[in-house]
Amino acid sequence: MLKKELRANGLLAVIFLGVVTLYGSMITNMFDPKLGDSLNAMMETMPELFAAFGMSNPGASLTQFLANYLYGFLLIALPLVMILLLVQRLLIRYTDRGAMAWLLASPTPRWKLVLTQAFVLVAAVVLLVGYMTGLCSVLAEVLFPGELELDRFALVNLGDLGLLLFFAGLCFCSACLFQSSGPALWVGGGLSVAFLLLDMLAGVGEQAEFLRWFTPVTLYDPVVLANGENVLPLVGLYLGAVVLFAAGMVVFTRRDICV
């Protein structure tokens, strides 16, 4: 089952690796300390727009630049799309196509089946973040030797991974909880998108800043992590991810599944 799912979803993972390679290479190559004044001038003309996408502080170092322009929005939104597609392929489509009956009738225990699907989902997220960490580190060393603070950049990626695993756990739990394909996909997916939008709105101005209290995205601040500060909130994201995945597995193994 594990080999089957890895083969079946390998192409999807490769496609997203290609997409993030494009954006990662392009944004890393854009770094130039001399452009700081120009970027600040652009932000002054559209401060709300830049703030909404987490780009209100370009930073003086390459680490801060990548944290702001790459990890502030792109490396949250793009992997979230991959997570939604994987959850649909790993869990929801089997019920829609009636294949769940065949899976449940196999000698494989139900807990092992759902654990395998969770492992594939987590592995894809870890692969994507790990790949981006390596790619940007190599590009930075080639293009701007010594500019990237590897320890702080690792913290940024650790935070990104925690947030994405939280979203993956939320979508996974939703898929295990609901029988119908619509709620199964979009309760978790819709909440994830809503959390991201709330964080974007909270960054627009002081009047909307209270919205940060209603989204777990607040626990992940790539710019703060790029400064080597406030690592503790990441623990909440990882614990939340563990709880959501565990809850999804328990629900899947205990509930009646219409086949």
PDB file of C-alpha atoms in Angstrom:
ATOM      1  CA  MET A   1       0.000   0.000   0.000  1.00  0.00           C
ATOM      2  CA  LEU A   2       2.796   2.404   0.879  1.00  0.00           C
ATOM      3  CA  LYS A   3       4.695   1.762  -2.363  1.00  0.00           C
ATOM      4  CA  LYS A   4       1.477   2.122  -4.353  1.00  0.00           C
ATOM      5  CA  GLU A   5       0.661   5.509  -2.839  1.00  0.00           C
ATOM      6  CA  LEU A   6       4.216   6.785  -3.256  1.00  0.00           C
ATOM      7  CA  ARG A   7       4.168   5.844  -6.950  1.00  0.00           C
ATOM      8  CA  ALA A   8       0.657   7.205  -7.485  1.00  0.00           C
ATOM      9  CA  ASN A   9       1.423  10.587  -5.936  1.00  0.00           C
ATOM     10  CA  GLY A  10       5.044  10.939  -7.004  1.00  0.00           C
ATOM     11  CA  LEU A  11       4.204  12.968 -10.107  1.00  0.00           C
ATOM     12  CA  LEU A  12       2.140  15.440  -8.089  1.00  0.00           C
ATOM     13  CA  ALA A  13       5.047  15.949  -5.703  1.00  0.00           C
ATOM     14  CA  VAL A  14       7.462  16.450  -8.605  1.00  0.00           C
ATOM     15  CA  ILE A  15       5.174  19.084 -10.142  1.00  0.00           C
ATOM     16  CA  PHE A  16       5.072  21.089  -6.922  1.00  0.00           C
ATOM     17  CA  LEU A  17       8.818  20.704  -6.463  1.00  0.00           C
ATOM     18  CA  GLY A  18       9.194  22.233  -9.912  1.00  0.00           C
ATOM     19  CA  VAL A  19       6.880  25.129  -9.054  1.00  0.00           C
ATOM     20  CA  VAL A  20       8.656  25.987  -5.807  1.00  0.00           C
ATOM     21  CA  THR A  21      12.010  25.629  -7.581  1.00  0.00           C
ATOM     22  CA  LEU A  22      10.925  28.333 -10.007  1.00  0.00           C
ATOM     23  CA  TYR A  23       9.794  30.734  -7.294  1.00  0.00           C
ATOM     24  CA  GLY A  24      12.673  29.932  -4.951  1.00  0.00           C
ATOM     25  CA  SER A  25      15.294  30.464  -7.642  1.00  0.00           C
ATOM     26  CA  MET A  26      13.683  33.646  -8.907  1.00  0.00           C
ATOM     27  CA  ILE A  27      13.282  35.305  -5.506  1.00  0.00           C
ATOM     28  CA  THR A  28      16.731  34.288  -4.263  1.00  0.00           C
ATOM     29  CA  ASN A  29      18.252  35.736  -7.422  1.00  0.00           C
ATOM     30  CA  MET A  30      16.357  38.999  -6.844  1.00  0.00           C
ATOM     31  CA  PHE A  31      18.210  39.759  -3.620  1.00  0.00           C
ATOM     32  CA  ASP A  32      20.316  42.888  -3.769  1.00  0.00           C
ATOM     33  CA  PRO A  33      20.981  45.023  -0.671  1.00  0.00           C
ATOM     34  CA  LYS A  34      21.190  48.061  -2.939  1.00  0.00           C
ATOM     35  CA  LEU A  35      17.542  47.615  -3.917  1.00  0.00           C
ATOM     36  CA  GLY A  36      16.339  48.131  -0.357  1.00  0.00           C
ATOM     37  CA  ASP A  37      15.452  51.773  -0.900  1.00  0.00           C
ATOM     38  CA  SER A  38      13.556  50.947  -4.106  1.00  0.00           C
ATOM     39  CA  LEU A  39      11.538  48.225  -2.388  1.00  0.00           C
ATOM     40  CA  ASN A  40      10.744  50.535   0.502  1.00  0.00           C
ATOM     41  CA  ALA A  41       9.546  53.162  -1.963  1.00  0.00           C
ATOM     42  CA  MET A  42       7.240  50.606  -3.604  1.00  0.00           C
ATOM     43  CA  MET A  43       5.864  49.544  -0.237  1.00  0.00           C
ATOM     44  CA  GLU A  44       5.109  53.133   0.706  1.00  0.00           C
ATOM     45  CA  THR A  45       2.813  53.394  -2.324  1.00  0.00           C
ATOM     46  CA  MET A  46       0.898  50.175  -1.483  1.00  0.00           C
ATOM     47  CA  PRO A  47       1.550  49.433   2.218  1.00  0.00           C
ATOM     48  CA  GLU A  48      -1.684  47.491   2.807  1.00  0.00           C
ATOM     49  CA  LEU A  49      -1.098  45.172  -0.155  1.00  0.00           C
ATOM     50  CA  PHE A  50       2.478  44.379   0.849  1.00  0.00           C
ATOM     51  CA  ALA A  51       1.438  43.864   4.471  1.00  0.00           C
ATOM     52  CA  ALA A  52      -1.392  41.508   3.495  1.00  0.00           C
ATOM     53  CA  PHE A  53       1.067  39.198   1.741  1.00  0.00           C
ATOM     54  CA  GLY A  54       3.561  39.356   4.600  1.00  0.00           C
ATOM     55  CA  MET A  55       5.994  41.545   2.686  1.00  0.00           C
ATOM     56  CA  SER A  56       6.021  44.664   4.808  1.00  0.00           C
ATOM     57  CA  ASN A  57       9.620  44.265   5.933  1.00  0.00           C
ATOM     58  CA  PRO A  58      12.136  43.327   3.196  1.00  0.00           C
ATOM     59  CA  GLY A  59      14.998  43.182   5.699  1.00  0.00           C
ATOM     60  CA  ALA A  60      18.642  44.006   5.233  1.00  0.00           C
ATOM     61  CA  SER A  61      20.019  40.452   5.079  1.00  0.00           C
ATOM     62  CA  LEU A  62      19.402  37.640   2.611  1.00  0.00           C
ATOM     63  CA  THR A  63      17.825  35.561   5.377  1.00  0.00           C
ATOM     64  CA  GLN A  64      15.307  38.296   6.167  1.00  0.00           C
ATOM     65  CA  PHE A  65      14.664  38.886   2.466  1.00  0.00           C
ATOM     66  CA  LEU A  66      13.789  35.226   1.831  1.00  0.00           C
ATOM     67  CA  ALA A  67      11.743  35.015   5.019  1.00  0.00           C
ATOM     68  CA  ASN A  68       9.702  38.009   3.910  1.00  0.00           C
ATOM     69  CA  TYR A  69       9.213  37.486   0.181  1.00  0.00           C
ATOM     70  CA  LEU A  70       9.298  33.689  -0.074  1.00  0.00           C
ATOM     71  CA  TYR A  71       8.160  32.316   3.275  1.00  0.00           C
ATOM     72  CA  GLY A  72       5.687  35.056   4.151  1.00  0.00           C
ATOM     73  CA  PHE A  73       3.052  33.795   1.696  1.00  0.00           C
ATOM     74  CA  LEU A  74       4.246  31.733  -1.286  1.00  0.00           C
ATOM     75  CA  LEU A  75       5.654  28.813   0.691  1.00  0.00           C
ATOM     76  CA  ILE A  76       2.470  28.650   2.708  1.00  0.00           C
ATOM     77  CA  ALA A  77      -0.112  28.948  -0.072  1.00  0.00           C
ATOM     78  CA  LEU A  78       1.546  26.697  -2.672  1.00  0.00           C
ATOM     79  CA  PRO A  79       2.154  23.760  -0.303  1.00  0.00           C
ATOM     80  CA  LEU A  80      -1.403  24.165   1.020  1.00  0.00           C
ATOM     81  CA  VAL A  81      -2.713  23.491  -2.493  1.00  0.00           C
ATOM     82  CA  MET A  82      -0.549  20.358  -2.625  1.00  0.00           C
ATOM     83  CA  ILE A  83      -1.895  19.238   0.758  1.00  0.00           C
ATOM     84  CA  LEU A  84      -5.508  19.592  -0.413  1.00  0.00           C
ATOM     85  CA  LEU A  85      -4.813  17.592  -3.575  1.00  0.00           C
ATOM     86  CA  LEU A  86      -3.012  14.871  -1.634  1.00  0.00           C
ATOM     87  CA  VAL A  87      -5.781  14.531   0.954  1.00  0.00           C
ATOM     88  CA  GLN A  88      -8.280  14.151  -1.865  1.00  0.00           C
ATOM     89  CA  ARG A  89      -6.146  11.495  -3.564  1.00  0.00           C
ATOM     90  CA  LEU A  90      -5.141   9.614  -0.412  1.00  0.00           C
ATOM     91  CA  LEU A  91      -8.509   9.405   1.357  1.00  0.00           C
ATOM     92  CA  ILE A  92     -11.511  11.044  -0.241  1.00  0.00           C
ATOM     93  CA  ARG A  93     -11.368   9.577  -3.754  1.00  0.00           C
ATOM     94  CA  TYR A  94     -11.376   6.003  -2.430  1.00  0.00           C
ATOM     95  CA  THR A  95     -14.784   6.583  -0.869  1.00  0.00           C
ATOM     96  CA  ASP A  96     -16.104   8.408  -3.943  1.00  0.00           C
ATOM     97  CA  ARG A  97     -15.045   5.605  -6.286  1.00  0.00           C
ATOM     98  CA  GLY A  98     -16.209   2.790  -4.034  1.00  0.00           C
ATOM     99  CA  ALA A  99     -12.654   1.507  -3.657  1.00  0.00           C
ATOM    100  CA  MET A 100     -12.825   1.840   0.119  1.00  0.00           C
ATOM    101  CA  ALA A 101     -14.745  -1.454   0.240  1.00  0.00           C
ATOM    102  CA  TRP A 102     -11.820  -3.246  -1.372  1.00  0.00           C
ATOM    103  CA  LEU A 103      -9.337  -1.618   0.991  1.00  0.00           C
ATOM    104  CA  LEU A 104     -11.342  -2.469   4.101  1.00  0.00           C
ATOM    105  CA  ALA A 105     -11.818  -6.052   2.903  1.00  0.00           C
ATOM    106  CA  SER A 106      -8.071  -6.549   2.527  1.00  0.00           C
ATOM    107  CA  PRO A 107      -6.014  -8.192   5.306  1.00  0.00           C
ATOM    108  CA  THR A 108      -4.504  -4.795   6.155  1.00  0.00           C
ATOM    109  CA  PRO A 109      -5.884  -3.487   9.485  1.00  0.00           C
ATOM    110  CA  ARG A 110      -7.769  -0.234   9.304  1.00  0.00           C
ATOM    111  CA  TRP A 111      -5.290   1.529  11.598  1.00  0.00           C
ATOM    112  CA  LYS A 112      -2.384   0.534   9.377  1.00  0.00           C
ATOM    113  CA  LEU A 113      -4.244   1.739   6.290  1.00  0.00           C
ATOM    114  CA  VAL A 114      -4.895   5.220   7.677  1.00  0.00           C
ATOM    115  CA  LEU A 115      -1.403   5.400   9.172  1.00  0.00           C
ATOM    116  CA  THR A 116       0.051   4.716   5.714  1.00  0.00           C
ATOM    117  CA  GLN A 117      -1.991   7.528   4.165  1.00  0.00           C
ATOM    118  CA  ALA A 118      -0.929   9.907   6.931  1.00  0.00           C
ATOM    119  CA  PHE A 119       2.710   8.936   6.445  1.00  0.00           C
ATOM    120  CA  VAL A 120       2.562   9.689   2.703  1.00  0.00           C
ATOM    121  CA  LEU A 121       1.000  13.100   3.382  1.00  0.00           C
ATOM    122  CA  VAL A 122       3.561  14.022   6.047  1.00  0.00           C
ATOM    123  CA  ALA A 123       6.431  12.718   3.909  1.00  0.00           C
ATOM    124  CA  ALA A 124       5.353  14.914   0.989  1.00  0.00           C
ATOM    125  CA  VAL A 125       5.251  18.030   3.186  1.00  0.00           C
ATOM    126  CA  VAL A 126       8.627  17.252   4.774  1.00  0.00           C
ATOM    127  CA  LEU A 127      10.129  16.570   1.340  1.00  0.00           C
ATOM    128  CA  LEU A 128       8.889  19.893  -0.030  1.00  0.00           C
ATOM    129  CA  VAL A 129      10.194  21.966   2.878  1.00  0.00           C
ATOM    130  CA  GLY A 130      13.463  20.035   3.038  1.00  0.00           C
ATOM    131  CA  TYR A 131      13.971  20.488  -0.681  1.00  0.00           C
ATOM    132  CA  MET A 132      13.385  24.238  -0.467  1.00  0.00           C
ATOM    133  CA  THR A 133      15.789  24.506   2.457  1.00  0.00           C
ATOM    134  CA  GLY A 134      18.520  22.795   0.462  1.00  0.00           C
ATOM    135  CA  LEU A 135      17.753  24.604  -2.790  1.00  0.00           C
ATOM    136  CA  CYS A 136      17.803  28.107  -1.314  1.00  0.00           C
ATOM    137  CA  SER A 137      20.895  27.317   0.757  1.00  0.00           C
ATOM    138  CA  VAL A 138      22.821  26.143  -2.314  1.00  0.00           C
ATOM    139  CA  LEU A 139      21.610  29.031  -4.486  1.00  0.00           C
ATOM    140  CA  ALA A 140      22.483  31.548  -1.780  1.00  0.00           C
ATOM    141  CA  GLU A 141      25.982  30.123  -1.406  1.00  0.00           C
ATOM    142  CA  VAL A 142      26.545  30.214  -5.178  1.00  0.00           C
ATOM    143  CA  LEU A 143      25.056  33.655  -5.814  1.00  0.00           C
ATOM    144  CA  PHE A 144      25.793  35.407  -2.505  1.00  0.00           C
ATOM    145  CA  PRO A 145      28.540  33.513  -0.641  1.00  0.00           C
ATOM    146  CA  GLY A 146      28.326  33.939   3.114  1.00  0.00           C
ATOM    147  CA  GLU A 147      25.180  36.103   3.020  1.00  0.00           C
ATOM    148  CA  LEU A 148      22.702  33.466   4.227  1.00  0.00           C
ATOM    149  CA  GLU A 149      22.606  32.830   7.980  1.00  0.00           C
ATOM    150  CA  LEU A 150      22.052  29.081   7.847  1.00  0.00           C
ATOM    151  CA  ASP A 151      21.042  28.620  11.484  1.00  0.00           C
ATOM    152  CA  ARG A 152      18.341  31.290  11.289  1.00  0.00           C
ATOM    153  CA  PHE A 153      17.242  30.127   7.845  1.00  0.00           C
ATOM    154  CA  ALA A 154      16.814  26.645   9.318  1.00  0.00           C
ATOM    155  CA  LEU A 155      14.511  28.145  11.978  1.00  0.00           C
ATOM    156  CA  VAL A 156      12.390  29.780   9.272  1.00  0.00           C
ATOM    157  CA  ASN A 157      11.997  26.428   7.519  1.00  0.00           C
ATOM    158  CA  LEU A 158      11.273  24.690  10.809  1.00  0.00           C
ATOM    159  CA  GLY A 159       8.456  27.153  11.383  1.00  0.00           C
ATOM    160  CA  ASP A 160       7.130  26.745   7.851  1.00  0.00           C
ATOM    161  CA  LEU A 161       7.138  22.972   8.283  1.00  0.00           C
ATOM    162  CA  GLY A 162       5.237  23.243  11.565  1.00  0.00           C
ATOM    163  CA  LEU A 163       2.514  25.398  10.023  1.00  0.00           C
ATOM    164  CA  LEU A 164       2.166  23.157   6.966  1.00  0.00           C
ATOM    165  CA  LEU A 165       1.964  20.030   9.118  1.00  0.00           C
ATOM    166  CA  PHE A 166      -0.760  21.741  11.161  1.00  0.00           C
ATOM    167  CA  PHE A 167      -2.716  22.447   7.965  1.00  0.00           C
ATOM    168  CA  ALA A 168      -2.085  18.889   6.761  1.00  0.00           C
ATOM    169  CA  GLY A 169      -3.362  17.515  10.066  1.00  0.00           C
ATOM    170  CA  LEU A 170      -6.464  19.701   9.888  1.00  0.00           C
ATOM    171  CA  CYS A 171      -7.277  18.580   6.328  1.00  0.00           C
ATOM    172  CA  PHE A 172      -6.493  14.954   7.186  1.00  0.00           C
ATOM    173  CA  CYS A 173      -8.750  15.016  10.253  1.00  0.00           C
ATOM    174  CA  SER A 174     -11.553  16.555   8.205  1.00  0.00           C
ATOM    175  CA  ALA A 175     -11.231  13.839   5.542  1.00  0.00           C
ATOM    176  CA  CYS A 176     -11.426  11.133   8.225  1.00  0.00           C
ATOM    177  CA  LEU A 177     -14.384  12.736   9.977  1.00  0.00           C
ATOM    178  CA  PHE A 178     -16.841  13.240   7.096  1.00  0.00           C
ATOM    179  CA  GLN A 179     -18.300  10.692   4.682  1.00  0.00           C
ATOM    180  CA  SER A 180     -19.330  13.146   1.967  1.00  0.00           C
ATOM    181  CA  SER A 181     -16.500  14.335  -0.286  1.00  0.00           C
ATOM    182  CA  GLY A 182     -17.507  18.001  -0.069  1.00  0.00           C
ATOM    183  CA  PRO A 183     -17.262  18.463   3.703  1.00  0.00           C
ATOM    184  CA  ALA A 184     -14.395  15.971   3.907  1.00  0.00           C
ATOM    185  CA  LEU A 185     -12.229  18.192   1.731  1.00  0.00           C
ATOM    186  CA  TRP A 186     -13.497  21.681   2.375  1.00  0.00           C
ATOM    187  CA  VAL A 187     -14.090  21.772   6.122  1.00  0.00           C
ATOM    188  CA  GLY A 188     -10.373  21.305   6.736  1.00  0.00           C
ATOM    189  CA  GLY A 189      -9.330  23.035   3.533  1.00  0.00           C
ATOM    190  CA  GLY A 190     -11.728  25.915   4.053  1.00  0.00           C
ATOM    191  CA  LEU A 191     -10.547  26.462   7.609  1.00  0.00           C
ATOM    192  CA  SER A 192      -6.922  26.432   6.455  1.00  0.00           C
ATOM    193  CA  VAL A 193      -7.627  29.021   3.772  1.00  0.00           C
ATOM    194  CA  ALA A 194      -9.671  31.097   6.229  1.00  0.00           C
ATOM    195  CA  PHE A 195      -6.826  31.043   8.756  1.00  0.00           C
ATOM    196  CA  LEU A 196      -4.422  32.261   6.080  1.00  0.00           C
ATOM    197  CA  LEU A 197      -6.805  35.018   4.963  1.00  0.00           C
ATOM    198  CA  LEU A 198      -7.337  36.167   8.558  1.00  0.00           C
ATOM    199  CA  ASP A 199      -3.593  36.487   8.996  1.00  0.00           C
ATOM    200  CA  MET A 200      -3.377  38.511   5.780  1.00  0.00           C
ATOM    201  CA  LEU A 201      -6.187  40.828   6.897  1.00  0.00           C
ATOM    202  CA  ALA A 202      -4.591  41.245  10.320  1.00  0.00           C
ATOM    203  CA  GLY A 203      -1.469  42.586   8.650  1.00  0.00           C
ATOM    204  CA  VAL A 204      -3.298  45.300   6.717  1.00  0.00           C
ATOM    205  CA  GLY A 205      -3.738  47.733   9.607  1.00  0.00           C
ATOM    206  CA  GLU A 206      -4.042  48.209  13.348  1.00  0.00           C
ATOM    207  CA  GLN A 207      -7.842  48.049  13.247  1.00  0.00           C
ATOM    208  CA  ALA A 208      -7.738  44.468  11.955  1.00  0.00           C
ATOM    209  CA  GLU A 209      -4.800  43.324  14.063  1.00  0.00           C
ATOM    210  CA  PHE A 210      -7.121  41.615  16.570  1.00  0.00           C
ATOM    211  CA  LEU A 211      -7.777  38.947  13.916  1.00  0.00           C
ATOM    212  CA  ARG A 212      -4.386  37.429  14.709  1.00  0.00           C
ATOM    213  CA  TRP A 213      -5.965  35.933  17.826  1.00  0.00           C
ATOM    214  CA  PHE A 214      -8.232  33.786  15.639  1.00  0.00           C
ATOM    215  CA  THR A 215      -5.648  32.078  13.420  1.00  0.00           C
ATOM    216  CA  PRO A 216      -2.805  29.646  14.183  1.00  0.00           C
ATOM    217  CA  VAL A 217      -0.764  31.317  11.447  1.00  0.00           C
ATOM    218  CA  THR A 218       0.092  33.900  14.114  1.00  0.00           C
ATOM    219  CA  LEU A 219       2.360  31.294  15.712  1.00  0.00           C
ATOM    220  CA  TYR A 220       4.561  31.364  12.619  1.00  0.00           C
ATOM    221  CA  ASP A 221       6.357  34.631  11.889  1.00  0.00           C
ATOM    222  CA  PRO A 222       9.165  34.018   9.370  1.00  0.00           C
ATOM    223  CA  VAL A 223      10.702  37.467   9.792  1.00  0.00           C
ATOM    224  CA  VAL A 224      10.911  37.067  13.570  1.00  0.00           C
ATOM    225  CA  LEU A 225      12.435  33.611  13.129  1.00  0.00           C
ATOM    226  CA  ALA A 226      14.934  35.059  10.652  1.00  0.00           C
ATOM    227  CA  ASN A 227      16.090  37.278  13.510  1.00  0.00           C
ATOM    228  CA  GLY A 228      16.520  34.222  15.731  1.00  0.00           C
ATOM    229  CA  GLU A 229      13.671  35.221  18.050  1.00  0.00           C
ATOM    230  CA  ASN A 230      10.443  33.767  19.461  1.00  0.00           C
ATOM    231  CA  VAL A 231      10.860  30.089  18.593  1.00  0.00           C
ATOM    232  CA  LEU A 232       8.583  28.806  21.374  1.00  0.00           C
ATOM    233  CA  PRO A 233       5.245  29.339  19.520  1.00  0.00           C
ATOM    234  CA  LEU A 234       6.325  26.717  16.986  1.00  0.00           C
ATOM    235  CA  VAL A 235       5.815  24.076  19.663  1.00  0.00           C
ATOM    236  CA  GLY A 236       2.090  24.846  19.516  1.00  0.00           C
ATOM    237  CA  LEU A 237       1.984  24.183  15.777  1.00  0.00           C
ATOM    238  CA  TYR A 238       3.747  20.837  16.056  1.00  0.00           C
ATOM    239  CA  LEU A 239       1.618  19.736  19.005  1.00  0.00           C
ATOM    240  CA  GLY A 240      -1.504  20.796  17.126  1.00  0.00           C
ATOM    241  CA  ALA A 241      -0.423  18.785  14.093  1.00  0.00           C
ATOM    242  CA  VAL A 242       0.159  15.666  16.217  1.00  0.00           C
ATOM    243  CA  VAL A 243      -3.244  16.021  17.898  1.00  0.00           C
ATOM    244  CA  LEU A 244      -5.072  16.518  14.586  1.00  0.00           C
ATOM    245  CA  PHE A 245      -3.417  13.551  12.886  1.00  0.00           C
ATOM    246  CA  ALA A 246      -4.035  11.352  15.928  1.00  0.00           C
ATOM    247  CA  ALA A 247      -7.679  12.448  16.135  1.00  0.00           C
ATOM    248  CA  GLY A 248      -8.176  11.716  12.446  1.00  0.00           C
ATOM    249  CA  MET A 249      -6.742   8.220  12.810  1.00  0.00           C
ATOM    250  CA  VAL A 250      -8.884   7.437  15.850  1.00  0.00           C
ATOM    251  CA  VAL A 251     -12.036   8.626  14.077  1.00  0.00           C
ATOM    252  CA  PHE A 252     -11.206   6.641  10.934  1.00  0.00           C
ATOM    253  CA  THR A 253     -10.609   3.398  12.820  1.00  0.00           C
ATOM    254  CA  ARG A 254     -13.788   3.665  14.920  1.00  0.00           C
ATOM    255  CA  ARG A 255     -16.474   5.102  12.688  1.00  0.00           C
ATOM    256  CA  ASP A 256     -18.758   3.264  10.278  1.00  0.00           C
ATOM    257  CA  ILE A 257     -17.749   3.834   6.676  1.00  0.00           C
ATOM    258  CA  CYS A 258     -20.388   3.558   3.966  1.00  0.00           C
ATOM    259  CA  VAL A 259     -19.057   1.509   1.072  1.00  0.00           C
TER     260      VAL A 259
END
